[in-house]
XYZ file of C-alpha atoms in Angstrom:
161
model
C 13.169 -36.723 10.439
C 11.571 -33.939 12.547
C 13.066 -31.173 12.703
C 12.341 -28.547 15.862
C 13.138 -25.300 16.108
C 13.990 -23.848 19.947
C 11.840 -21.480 21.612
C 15.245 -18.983 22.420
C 14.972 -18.922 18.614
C 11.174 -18.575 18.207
C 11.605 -15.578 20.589
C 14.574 -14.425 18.580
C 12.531 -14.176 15.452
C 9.372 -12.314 17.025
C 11.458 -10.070 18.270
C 13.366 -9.130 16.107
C 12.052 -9.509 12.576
C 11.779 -6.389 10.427
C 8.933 -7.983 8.204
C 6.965 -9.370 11.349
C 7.171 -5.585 12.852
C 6.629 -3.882 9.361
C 3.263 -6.084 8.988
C 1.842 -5.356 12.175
C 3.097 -1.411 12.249
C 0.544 -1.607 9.244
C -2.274 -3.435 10.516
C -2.016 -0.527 13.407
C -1.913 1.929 11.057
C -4.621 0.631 8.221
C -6.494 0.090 11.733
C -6.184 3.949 12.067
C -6.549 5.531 8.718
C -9.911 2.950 8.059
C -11.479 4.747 10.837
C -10.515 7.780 9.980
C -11.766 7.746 6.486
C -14.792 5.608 6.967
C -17.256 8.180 7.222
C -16.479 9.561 3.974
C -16.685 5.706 2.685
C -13.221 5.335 1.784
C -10.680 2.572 3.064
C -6.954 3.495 3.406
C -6.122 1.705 0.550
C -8.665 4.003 -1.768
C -7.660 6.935 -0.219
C -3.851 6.183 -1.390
C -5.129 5.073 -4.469
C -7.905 8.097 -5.329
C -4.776 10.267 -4.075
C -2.117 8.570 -6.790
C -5.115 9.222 -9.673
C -4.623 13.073 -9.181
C -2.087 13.245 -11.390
C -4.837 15.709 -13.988
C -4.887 13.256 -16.929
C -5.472 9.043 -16.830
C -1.840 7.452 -16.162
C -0.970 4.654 -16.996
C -1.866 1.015 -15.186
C 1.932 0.551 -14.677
C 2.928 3.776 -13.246
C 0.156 3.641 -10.303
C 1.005 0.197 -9.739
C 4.568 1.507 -9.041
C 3.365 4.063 -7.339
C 1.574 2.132 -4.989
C 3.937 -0.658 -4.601
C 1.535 -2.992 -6.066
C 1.115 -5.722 -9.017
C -1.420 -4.609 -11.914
C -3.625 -7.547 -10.995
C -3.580 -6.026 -7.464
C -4.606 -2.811 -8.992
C -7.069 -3.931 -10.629
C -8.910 -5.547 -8.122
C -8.357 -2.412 -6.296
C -9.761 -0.148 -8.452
C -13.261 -2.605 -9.569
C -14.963 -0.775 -6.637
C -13.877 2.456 -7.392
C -15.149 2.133 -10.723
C -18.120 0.966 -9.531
C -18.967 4.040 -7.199
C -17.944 6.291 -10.391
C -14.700 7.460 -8.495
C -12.400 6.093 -11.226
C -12.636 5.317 -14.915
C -10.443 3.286 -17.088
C -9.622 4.176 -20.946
C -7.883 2.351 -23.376
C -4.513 4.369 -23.941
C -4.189 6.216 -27.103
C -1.060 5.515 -27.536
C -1.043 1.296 -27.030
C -4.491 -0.005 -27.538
C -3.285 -3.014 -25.361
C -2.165 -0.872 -22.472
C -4.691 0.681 -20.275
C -5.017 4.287 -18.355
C -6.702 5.232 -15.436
C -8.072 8.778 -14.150
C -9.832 10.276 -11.314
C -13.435 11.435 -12.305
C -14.933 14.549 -10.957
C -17.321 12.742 -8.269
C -13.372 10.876 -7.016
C -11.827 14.167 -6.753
C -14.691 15.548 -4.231
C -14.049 12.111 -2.508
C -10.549 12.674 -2.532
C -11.100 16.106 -1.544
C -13.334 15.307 1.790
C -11.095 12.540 3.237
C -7.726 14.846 2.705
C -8.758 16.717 5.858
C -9.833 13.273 7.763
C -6.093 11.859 6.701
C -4.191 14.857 7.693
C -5.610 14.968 11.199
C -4.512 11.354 11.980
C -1.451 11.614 9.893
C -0.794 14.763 12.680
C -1.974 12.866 15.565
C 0.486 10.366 14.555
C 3.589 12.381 13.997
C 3.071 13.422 17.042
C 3.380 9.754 18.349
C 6.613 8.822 17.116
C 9.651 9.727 18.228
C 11.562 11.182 15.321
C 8.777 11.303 12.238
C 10.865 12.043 9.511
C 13.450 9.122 10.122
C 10.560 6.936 10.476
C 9.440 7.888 6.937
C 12.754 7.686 5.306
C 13.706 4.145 7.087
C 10.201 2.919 5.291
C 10.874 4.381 2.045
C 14.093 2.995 2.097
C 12.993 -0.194 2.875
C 10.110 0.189 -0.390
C 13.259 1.084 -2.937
C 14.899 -2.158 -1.788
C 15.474 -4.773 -4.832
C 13.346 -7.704 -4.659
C 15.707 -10.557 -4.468
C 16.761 -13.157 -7.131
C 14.540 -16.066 -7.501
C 15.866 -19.318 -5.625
C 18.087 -21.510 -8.295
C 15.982 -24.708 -8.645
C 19.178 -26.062 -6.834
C 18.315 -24.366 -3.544
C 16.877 -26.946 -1.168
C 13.681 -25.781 0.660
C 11.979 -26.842 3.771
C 12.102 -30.348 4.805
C 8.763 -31.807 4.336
């Protein structure tokens, strides 16, 4: 059996959905904060990620993952080109020889350092966008604290296929 699903609903769902909106808000704003940083050879993603290493001593894998809202594995690919470029080094921890730490060298805090003025001049330009800035952020950091959801029971019936 086919099933179909109606264009008023199709409609319904594009215009409403929070995770179709969320996604492209940031496209737009990855979009903005690539260009931005680009001529200090940065991506959004390293500046964030150069910005959660200057914490002054190597943290640990697991708390810049959460800081980031990412998996380790996601880190990790993350960071390879960082390393790479000398920007970030990784140390076994002292403390767990399984566990690993990460810190910000010195060449990844003069990185860090140039793009902070590049970021806060978009960041201001687009403040200056939105209607009410500071809801904005709190709506999407309370949508980042929000549990992840229980696992489907193996029970729960998926899509027809």
């Amino acid at each position: 059996m086919t099933s179909t699903v109606s264009l008023d609903t199709t409609l319904h769902v594009r215009d409403t959905c929070l995770c179709l909106h969320a996604q492209r808000a940031a496209r737009a704003l990855a979009r903005r904060f690539d260009g931005a940083l680009r001529p200090v050879g940065l991506t959004n993603g390293q500046f964030s990620l150069l910005n959660a290493l200057n914490g002054g001593r190597p943290a640990p894998m697991s708390l810049v993952a959460a800081t980031l809202g990412a998996d380790r594995t996601t880190l990790t690919a993350a960071l390879k080109p960082l390393v790479r470029e000398g920007l970030a080094e990784i140390s076994v921890d002292p403390d767990d020889h399984r566990a690993r730490r990460v810190a910000l060298t010195a060449a990844g805090q003069d990185r860090l350092a140039a793009a902070l003025p590049l970021w806060a001049a978009v960041h201001a330009a687009l403040e200056t966008e939105l209607a009410d800035p500071e809801r904005a952020r709190l709506d999407l950091l309370t949508l980042s604290a929000l549990p992840a959801p229980a696992a489907p029971s193996a029970t729960t019936e998926g899509p027809s296929r």
